[in-house]
PDB file of C-alpha atoms in Angstrom:
ATOM      1  CA  UNK A  30       0.531  -2.125   1.284  1.00 68.00           C
ATOM      2  CA  UNK A  31      -2.495  -0.246   2.570  1.00 89.00           C
ATOM      3  CA  UNK A  32      -2.190   3.409   3.375  1.00 97.00           C
ATOM      4  CA  UNK A  33      -2.149   3.992   7.138  1.00 98.00           C
ATOM      5  CA  UNK A  34      -5.152   5.656   8.766  1.00 98.00           C
ATOM      6  CA  UNK A  35      -6.144   5.817  12.432  1.00 98.00           C
ATOM      7  CA  UNK A  36      -8.756   3.189  13.203  1.00 97.00           C
ATOM      8  CA  UNK A  37     -11.012   5.686  14.925  1.00 98.00           C
ATOM      9  CA  UNK A  38     -11.413   9.356  15.724  1.00 98.00           C
ATOM     10  CA  UNK A  39     -14.087  11.213  17.627  1.00 97.00           C
ATOM     11  CA  UNK A  40     -15.290  14.731  18.215  1.00 97.00           C
ATOM     12  CA  UNK A  41     -18.196  16.713  19.562  1.00 97.00           C
ATOM     13  CA  UNK A  42     -20.731  18.546  17.401  1.00 97.00           C
ATOM     14  CA  UNK A  43     -19.305  21.814  16.119  1.00 97.00           C
ATOM     15  CA  UNK A  44     -15.697  20.744  16.626  1.00 97.00           C
ATOM     16  CA  UNK A  45     -13.123  19.952  13.935  1.00 98.00           C
ATOM     17  CA  UNK A  46     -11.306  16.664  13.452  1.00 98.00           C
ATOM     18  CA  UNK A  47      -8.503  15.565  11.158  1.00 98.00           C
ATOM     19  CA  UNK A  48      -7.911  12.110   9.724  1.00 98.00           C
ATOM     20  CA  UNK A  49      -4.413  11.332   8.534  1.00 98.00           C
ATOM     21  CA  UNK A  50      -3.418   9.001   5.707  1.00 98.00           C
ATOM     22  CA  UNK A  51       0.231   7.999   5.455  1.00 98.00           C
ATOM     23  CA  UNK A  52       1.778   6.329   2.456  1.00 98.00           C
ATOM     24  CA  UNK A  53       5.104   6.409   0.674  1.00 97.00           C
ATOM     25  CA  UNK A  54       6.854   8.293  -2.091  1.00 97.00           C
ATOM     26  CA  UNK A  55       5.427   5.679  -4.495  1.00 97.00           C
ATOM     27  CA  UNK A  56       1.868   6.727  -3.809  1.00 97.00           C
ATOM     28  CA  UNK A  57       0.723   9.647  -1.638  1.00 98.00           C
ATOM     29  CA  UNK A  58       4.038  11.456  -1.798  1.00 97.00           C
ATOM     30  CA  UNK A  59       4.576  10.945  -5.492  1.00 97.00           C
ATOM     31  CA  UNK A  60       1.260  12.030  -6.974  1.00 97.00           C
ATOM     32  CA  UNK A  61      -1.544  14.480  -6.370  1.00 97.00           C
ATOM     33  CA  UNK A  62      -4.086  11.725  -7.011  1.00 97.00           C
ATOM     34  CA  UNK A  63      -5.221  11.408  -3.405  1.00 98.00           C
ATOM     35  CA  UNK A  64      -8.943  11.035  -2.799  1.00 98.00           C
ATOM     36  CA  UNK A  65     -11.232  10.577   0.199  1.00 98.00           C
ATOM     37  CA  UNK A  66     -14.497   8.666   0.584  1.00 98.00           C
ATOM     38  CA  UNK A  67     -17.303   8.571   3.118  1.00 98.00           C
ATOM     39  CA  UNK A  68     -19.194   5.328   3.644  1.00 98.00           C
ATOM     40  CA  UNK A  69     -22.270   4.935   5.776  1.00 97.00           C
ATOM     41  CA  UNK A  70     -23.212   1.390   6.918  1.00 95.00           C
ATOM     42  CA  UNK A  71     -24.683  -0.711   4.137  1.00 95.00           C
ATOM     43  CA  UNK A  72     -24.151   1.995   1.538  1.00 97.00           C
ATOM     44  CA  UNK A  73     -21.758   2.502  -1.337  1.00 98.00           C
ATOM     45  CA  UNK A  74     -18.893   4.926  -0.679  1.00 98.00           C
ATOM     46  CA  UNK A  75     -19.231   8.566  -1.702  1.00 98.00           C
ATOM     47  CA  UNK A  76     -16.442  10.694  -3.162  1.00 97.00           C
ATOM     48  CA  UNK A  77     -15.610  13.623  -0.876  1.00 98.00           C
ATOM     49  CA  UNK A  78     -12.255  14.886  -2.149  1.00 97.00           C
ATOM     50  CA  UNK A  79     -10.201  14.259  -5.295  1.00 97.00           C
ATOM     51  CA  UNK A  80      -6.805  15.552  -6.439  1.00 96.00           C
ATOM     52  CA  UNK A  81      -5.773  16.039  -2.771  1.00 97.00           C
ATOM     53  CA  UNK A  82      -8.009  19.025  -2.089  1.00 97.00           C
ATOM     54  CA  UNK A  83     -10.760  19.355  -4.690  1.00 96.00           C
ATOM     55  CA  UNK A  84     -14.412  18.929  -3.731  1.00 96.00           C
ATOM     56  CA  UNK A  85     -17.017  17.551  -6.127  1.00 94.00           C
ATOM     57  CA  UNK A  86     -20.149  19.604  -6.616  1.00 92.00           C
ATOM     58  CA  UNK A  87     -22.545  19.072  -3.752  1.00 93.00           C
ATOM     59  CA  UNK A  88     -19.934  18.181  -1.125  1.00 96.00           C
ATOM     60  CA  UNK A  89     -19.967  20.545   1.833  1.00 97.00           C
ATOM     61  CA  UNK A  90     -17.055  22.948   2.235  1.00 97.00           C
ATOM     62  CA  UNK A  91     -16.752  21.626   5.789  1.00 98.00           C
ATOM     63  CA  UNK A  92     -14.660  18.846   4.219  1.00 98.00           C
ATOM     64  CA  UNK A  93     -11.095  19.904   3.385  1.00 98.00           C
ATOM     65  CA  UNK A  94      -8.216  17.866   2.000  1.00 98.00           C
ATOM     66  CA  UNK A  95      -4.483  18.554   2.116  1.00 98.00           C
ATOM     67  CA  UNK A  96      -1.132  16.830   1.743  1.00 98.00           C
ATOM     68  CA  UNK A  97       2.380  17.211   3.104  1.00 97.00           C
ATOM     69  CA  UNK A  98       5.059  14.815   1.940  1.00 97.00           C
ATOM     70  CA  UNK A  99       3.836  11.239   2.224  1.00 98.00           C
ATOM     71  CA  UNK A 100       0.856  12.118   4.440  1.00 98.00           C
ATOM     72  CA  UNK A 101      -2.545  13.330   3.320  1.00 98.00           C
ATOM     73  CA  UNK A 102      -5.210  14.660   5.652  1.00 98.00           C
ATOM     74  CA  UNK A 103      -8.961  15.126   5.694  1.00 98.00           C
ATOM     75  CA  UNK A 104     -10.330  17.800   8.008  1.00 98.00           C
ATOM     76  CA  UNK A 105     -14.000  17.987   8.870  1.00 98.00           C
ATOM     77  CA  UNK A 106     -15.054  21.225  10.513  1.00 98.00           C
ATOM     78  CA  UNK A 107     -18.306  22.021  12.288  1.00 97.00           C
ATOM     79  CA  UNK A 108     -18.925  18.349  13.067  1.00 98.00           C
ATOM     80  CA  UNK A 109     -22.489  17.185  12.646  1.00 97.00           C
ATOM     81  CA  UNK A 110     -24.198  13.974  13.704  1.00 97.00           C
ATOM     82  CA  UNK A 111     -24.610  13.043  10.039  1.00 97.00           C
ATOM     83  CA  UNK A 112     -20.815  13.003   9.661  1.00 98.00           C
ATOM     84  CA  UNK A 113     -20.620   9.862  11.788  1.00 98.00           C
ATOM     85  CA  UNK A 114     -19.372   7.336   9.248  1.00 98.00           C
ATOM     86  CA  UNK A 115     -16.345   5.447   7.927  1.00 98.00           C
ATOM     87  CA  UNK A 116     -13.769   7.409   5.937  1.00 98.00           C
ATOM     88  CA  UNK A 117     -11.226   6.020   3.482  1.00 98.00           C
ATOM     89  CA  UNK A 118      -8.309   7.619   1.710  1.00 98.00           C
ATOM     90  CA  UNK A 119      -6.982   6.404  -1.616  1.00 98.00           C
ATOM     91  CA  UNK A 120      -3.985   7.089  -3.813  1.00 98.00           C
ATOM     92  CA  UNK A 121      -2.807   6.203  -7.272  1.00 98.00           C
ATOM     93  CA  UNK A 122       0.572   4.441  -7.178  1.00 97.00           C
ATOM     94  CA  UNK A 123       3.657   4.212  -9.359  1.00 96.00           C
ATOM     95  CA  UNK A 124       2.718   0.619 -10.195  1.00 95.00           C
ATOM     96  CA  UNK A 125      -0.421   1.747 -12.091  1.00 96.00           C
ATOM     97  CA  UNK A 126      -2.538   0.525  -9.219  1.00 97.00           C
ATOM     98  CA  UNK A 127      -4.587   2.204  -6.544  1.00 98.00           C
ATOM     99  CA  UNK A 128      -4.355   1.671  -2.788  1.00 98.00           C
ATOM    100  CA  UNK A 129      -6.844   2.424  -0.019  1.00 98.00           C
ATOM    101  CA  UNK A 130      -6.262   3.217   3.600  1.00 98.00           C
ATOM    102  CA  UNK A 131      -7.638   0.807   6.164  1.00 97.00           C
ATOM    103  CA  UNK A 132     -10.477   3.169   7.014  1.00 98.00           C
ATOM    104  CA  UNK A 133     -11.282   5.439   9.968  1.00 98.00           C
ATOM    105  CA  UNK A 134     -14.485   5.239  11.994  1.00 98.00           C
ATOM    106  CA  UNK A 135     -15.635   8.742  12.992  1.00 98.00           C
ATOM    107  CA  UNK A 136     -17.790   8.964  16.099  1.00 97.00           C
ATOM    108  CA  UNK A 137     -19.649  12.185  16.861  1.00 97.00           C
ATOM    109  CA  UNK A 138     -20.002  12.321  20.624  1.00 94.00           C
TER     110      UNK A 138
ATOM    111  CA  UNK B  11     -28.897  10.542 -14.248  1.00 85.00           C
ATOM    112  CA  UNK B  12     -25.641   8.605 -14.060  1.00 90.00           C
ATOM    113  CA  UNK B  13     -26.308   5.044 -12.976  1.00 96.00           C
ATOM    114  CA  UNK B  14     -24.260   1.894 -12.538  1.00 98.00           C
ATOM    115  CA  UNK B  15     -25.982  -1.420 -11.755  1.00 98.00           C
ATOM    116  CA  UNK B  16     -23.959  -4.522 -10.949  1.00 98.00           C
ATOM    117  CA  UNK B  17     -25.215  -8.072 -11.324  1.00 98.00           C
ATOM    118  CA  UNK B  18     -23.907 -11.622 -11.414  1.00 98.00           C
ATOM    119  CA  UNK B  19     -22.947 -12.137  -7.801  1.00 97.00           C
ATOM    120  CA  UNK B  20     -23.826 -15.276  -5.878  1.00 97.00           C
ATOM    121  CA  UNK B  21     -22.580 -18.154  -3.750  1.00 98.00           C
ATOM    122  CA  UNK B  22     -19.975 -20.372  -5.414  1.00 97.00           C
ATOM    123  CA  UNK B  23     -17.461 -23.005  -4.412  1.00 98.00           C
ATOM    124  CA  UNK B  24     -13.702 -22.421  -4.315  1.00 98.00           C
ATOM    125  CA  UNK B  25     -12.029 -22.986  -7.662  1.00 98.00           C
ATOM    126  CA  UNK B  26     -15.074 -22.078  -9.727  1.00 98.00           C
ATOM    127  CA  UNK B  27     -15.760 -19.050 -11.939  1.00 98.00           C
ATOM    128  CA  UNK B  28     -18.187 -16.148 -11.958  1.00 98.00           C
ATOM    129  CA  UNK B  29     -18.716 -13.182 -14.274  1.00 98.00           C
ATOM    130  CA  UNK B  30     -19.902  -9.882 -12.884  1.00 98.00           C
ATOM    131  CA  UNK B  31     -21.616  -7.331 -15.098  1.00 98.00           C
ATOM    132  CA  UNK B  32     -22.148  -3.612 -14.668  1.00 98.00           C
ATOM    133  CA  UNK B  33     -24.860  -1.952 -16.739  1.00 98.00           C
ATOM    134  CA  UNK B  34     -24.515   1.791 -17.159  1.00 97.00           C
ATOM    135  CA  UNK B  35     -26.705   4.691 -18.210  1.00 96.00           C
ATOM    136  CA  UNK B  36     -26.921   8.462 -18.151  1.00 94.00           C
ATOM    137  CA  UNK B  37     -23.444   9.402 -19.410  1.00 93.00           C
ATOM    138  CA  UNK B  38     -21.038   9.024 -22.304  1.00 94.00           C
ATOM    139  CA  UNK B  39     -19.742   5.507 -21.650  1.00 95.00           C
ATOM    140  CA  UNK B  40     -16.727   5.690 -23.961  1.00 95.00           C
ATOM    141  CA  UNK B  41     -15.411   8.783 -22.170  1.00 94.00           C
ATOM    142  CA  UNK B  42     -14.785   6.898 -18.952  1.00 95.00           C
ATOM    143  CA  UNK B  43     -12.423   4.359 -17.546  1.00 97.00           C
ATOM    144  CA  UNK B  44     -13.833   2.010 -14.947  1.00 98.00           C
ATOM    145  CA  UNK B  45     -12.697   0.234 -11.808  1.00 98.00           C
ATOM    146  CA  UNK B  46     -13.856  -2.693  -9.747  1.00 98.00           C
ATOM    147  CA  UNK B  47     -13.502  -2.146  -6.001  1.00 98.00           C
ATOM    148  CA  UNK B  48     -14.406  -4.791  -3.427  1.00 98.00           C
ATOM    149  CA  UNK B  49     -15.181  -4.890   0.272  1.00 98.00           C
ATOM    150  CA  UNK B  50     -15.025  -8.074   2.326  1.00 98.00           C
ATOM    151  CA  UNK B  51     -17.653  -8.386   5.079  1.00 97.00           C
ATOM    152  CA  UNK B  52     -16.787  -6.025   7.917  1.00 96.00           C
ATOM    153  CA  UNK B  53     -13.559  -4.951   6.227  1.00 97.00           C
ATOM    154  CA  UNK B  54     -12.247  -1.959   4.314  1.00 97.00           C
ATOM    155  CA  UNK B  55     -12.250  -1.108   0.636  1.00 98.00           C
ATOM    156  CA  UNK B  56      -9.848  -2.846  -1.739  1.00 98.00           C
ATOM    157  CA  UNK B  57      -9.109  -1.768  -5.298  1.00 98.00           C
ATOM    158  CA  UNK B  58      -9.301  -4.715  -7.707  1.00 98.00           C
ATOM    159  CA  UNK B  59      -8.882  -3.650 -11.327  1.00 98.00           C
ATOM    160  CA  UNK B  60      -9.097  -0.806 -13.838  1.00 98.00           C
ATOM    161  CA  UNK B  61      -9.739  -0.544 -17.561  1.00 98.00           C
ATOM    162  CA  UNK B  62      -8.854   2.555 -19.531  1.00 97.00           C
ATOM    163  CA  UNK B  63     -11.558   4.596 -21.277  1.00 95.00           C
ATOM    164  CA  UNK B  64     -10.589   3.102 -24.650  1.00 95.00           C
ATOM    165  CA  UNK B  65      -9.907  -0.382 -23.334  1.00 95.00           C
ATOM    166  CA  UNK B  66      -6.234  -0.068 -24.237  1.00 96.00           C
ATOM    167  CA  UNK B  67      -4.899  -0.773 -20.768  1.00 97.00           C
ATOM    168  CA  UNK B  68      -5.900  -2.905 -17.806  1.00 98.00           C
ATOM    169  CA  UNK B  69      -4.258  -3.247 -14.416  1.00 98.00           C
ATOM    170  CA  UNK B  70      -4.940  -5.493 -11.434  1.00 98.00           C
ATOM    171  CA  UNK B  71      -4.147  -5.834  -7.786  1.00 98.00           C
ATOM    172  CA  UNK B  72      -1.558  -8.571  -7.215  1.00 97.00           C
ATOM    173  CA  UNK B  73      -3.934 -10.985  -5.482  1.00 97.00           C
ATOM    174  CA  UNK B  74      -6.161 -11.336  -8.577  1.00 98.00           C
ATOM    175  CA  UNK B  75      -3.595 -11.161 -11.377  1.00 98.00           C
ATOM    176  CA  UNK B  76      -3.921 -14.135 -13.686  1.00 98.00           C
ATOM    177  CA  UNK B  77      -7.335 -15.047 -12.231  1.00 98.00           C
ATOM    178  CA  UNK B  78      -9.537 -11.997 -12.920  1.00 98.00           C
ATOM    179  CA  UNK B  79     -10.092 -10.185 -16.217  1.00 98.00           C
ATOM    180  CA  UNK B  80     -11.726  -6.785 -16.568  1.00 98.00           C
ATOM    181  CA  UNK B  81     -13.328  -5.941 -19.909  1.00 98.00           C
ATOM    182  CA  UNK B  82     -15.839  -3.600 -21.479  1.00 98.00           C
ATOM    183  CA  UNK B  83     -18.417  -3.700 -24.262  1.00 97.00           C
ATOM    184  CA  UNK B  84     -18.893  -0.172 -25.525  1.00 97.00           C
ATOM    185  CA  UNK B  85     -21.827  -1.145 -27.763  1.00 96.00           C
ATOM    186  CA  UNK B  86     -23.708  -2.533 -24.757  1.00 97.00           C
ATOM    187  CA  UNK B  87     -22.441   0.132 -22.328  1.00 97.00           C
ATOM    188  CA  UNK B  88     -21.341  -2.638 -19.990  1.00 98.00           C
ATOM    189  CA  UNK B  89     -18.350  -3.422 -17.820  1.00 98.00           C
ATOM    190  CA  UNK B  90     -17.400  -6.958 -16.845  1.00 98.00           C
ATOM    191  CA  UNK B  91     -15.242  -8.783 -14.344  1.00 98.00           C
ATOM    192  CA  UNK B  92     -14.485 -12.396 -15.183  1.00 98.00           C
ATOM    193  CA  UNK B  93     -13.384 -14.150 -12.013  1.00 98.00           C
ATOM    194  CA  UNK B  94     -11.721 -17.569 -12.305  1.00 98.00           C
ATOM    195  CA  UNK B  95     -10.194 -19.879  -9.702  1.00 98.00           C
ATOM    196  CA  UNK B  96     -12.163 -18.173  -6.986  1.00 98.00           C
ATOM    197  CA  UNK B  97     -10.860 -18.330  -3.433  1.00 98.00           C
ATOM    198  CA  UNK B  98     -12.555 -17.944  -0.068  1.00 98.00           C
ATOM    199  CA  UNK B  99     -10.689 -14.637   0.343  1.00 98.00           C
ATOM    200  CA  UNK B 100     -12.423 -13.253  -2.754  1.00 98.00           C
ATOM    201  CA  UNK B 101     -15.659 -13.120  -0.766  1.00 98.00           C
ATOM    202  CA  UNK B 102     -16.810  -9.495  -0.862  1.00 98.00           C
ATOM    203  CA  UNK B 103     -19.236  -6.949  -2.198  1.00 98.00           C
ATOM    204  CA  UNK B 104     -17.961  -5.906  -5.619  1.00 98.00           C
ATOM    205  CA  UNK B 105     -18.556  -2.341  -6.765  1.00 98.00           C
ATOM    206  CA  UNK B 106     -18.367  -1.005 -10.293  1.00 98.00           C
ATOM    207  CA  UNK B 107     -17.031   2.578 -10.258  1.00 98.00           C
ATOM    208  CA  UNK B 108     -16.278   5.286 -12.794  1.00 97.00           C
ATOM    209  CA  UNK B 109     -12.757   6.654 -13.014  1.00 96.00           C
ATOM    210  CA  UNK B 110     -12.894  10.385 -12.605  1.00 91.00           C
ATOM    211  CA  UNK B 111     -15.506  12.763 -13.859  1.00 89.00           C
ATOM    212  CA  UNK B 112     -16.353  16.351 -14.692  1.00 88.00           C
ATOM    213  CA  UNK B 113     -16.891  19.000 -12.065  1.00 87.00           C
ATOM    214  CA  UNK B 114     -16.777  22.764 -12.512  1.00 82.00           C
ATOM    215  CA  UNK B 115     -16.126  22.199 -16.243  1.00 88.00           C
ATOM    216  CA  UNK B 116     -12.864  20.446 -15.499  1.00 89.00           C
ATOM    217  CA  UNK B 117     -12.140  16.744 -15.963  1.00 90.00           C
ATOM    218  CA  UNK B 118     -10.355  14.827 -13.279  1.00 91.00           C
ATOM    219  CA  UNK B 119      -9.093  11.259 -13.240  1.00 92.00           C
ATOM    220  CA  UNK B 120      -7.752   8.586 -10.916  1.00 95.00           C
ATOM    221  CA  UNK B 121     -10.494   8.935  -8.314  1.00 94.00           C
ATOM    222  CA  UNK B 122     -13.660   6.931  -7.886  1.00 97.00           C
ATOM    223  CA  UNK B 123     -16.629   9.111  -8.697  1.00 96.00           C
ATOM    224  CA  UNK B 124     -19.882   7.242  -9.375  1.00 96.00           C
ATOM    225  CA  UNK B 125     -20.438   3.911  -7.608  1.00 98.00           C
ATOM    226  CA  UNK B 126     -22.922   1.139  -8.236  1.00 98.00           C
ATOM    227  CA  UNK B 127     -24.871  -0.429  -5.401  1.00 97.00           C
ATOM    228  CA  UNK B 128     -22.597  -3.466  -5.336  1.00 98.00           C
ATOM    229  CA  UNK B 129     -23.097  -7.200  -5.877  1.00 98.00           C
ATOM    230  CA  UNK B 130     -22.178  -9.826  -3.292  1.00 98.00           C
ATOM    231  CA  UNK B 131     -19.842 -12.679  -4.130  1.00 98.00           C
ATOM    232  CA  UNK B 132     -19.525 -15.424  -1.533  1.00 98.00           C
ATOM    233  CA  UNK B 133     -16.965 -18.181  -2.059  1.00 98.00           C
ATOM    234  CA  UNK B 134     -17.546 -21.068   0.292  1.00 97.00           C
ATOM    235  CA  UNK B 135     -17.345 -24.829   0.353  1.00 93.00           C
TER     236      UNK B 135
END
């Protein structure tokens, strides 16, 4: 089954928001292979976070990942208009497969 | 510059076959595993299949098992997805993606690093 994300979140410029991603002990809770992606309309997704909390080179430190039990989280601080996008979490699973969350639409007010 | 370019998409009828290709450049092809990830129109991302860096293992999402086959040609630096018995619900943009990568001199795996631009597959009668 898909990981569970809120369908939408919103925040004002400069604020912080957090997107949750809930799975099970067979995926999020069982491995530190949780990743997050940003996707703007009509574009390919972009890797933001891997291994729960690691940022690839070039990704702003305003993006922070964490995990507690079966729930992972992505926090975006200092919201900017350019952050308005769709966000997806992903986890490796015990079945040698990968599962995405349903996606969260971030609106910057 | 790392680049992935998918091709082979199109409009086909249910029950037919299609083979997607992904041409790569700018990195050591045999170091990487690869995934196919798809996105139906207006929907979220769905993982489809993976092939290990040495081709020794492949895994699939349940809905495509027995119908889709992922493969690689190291000499051509290409990834493939053979899709048989296509269904309407297979309609999506299909992305070729690298598994993991190297950042800060440390390799990571099991995340989707470099993405192609995608190729559209539409299954319709």
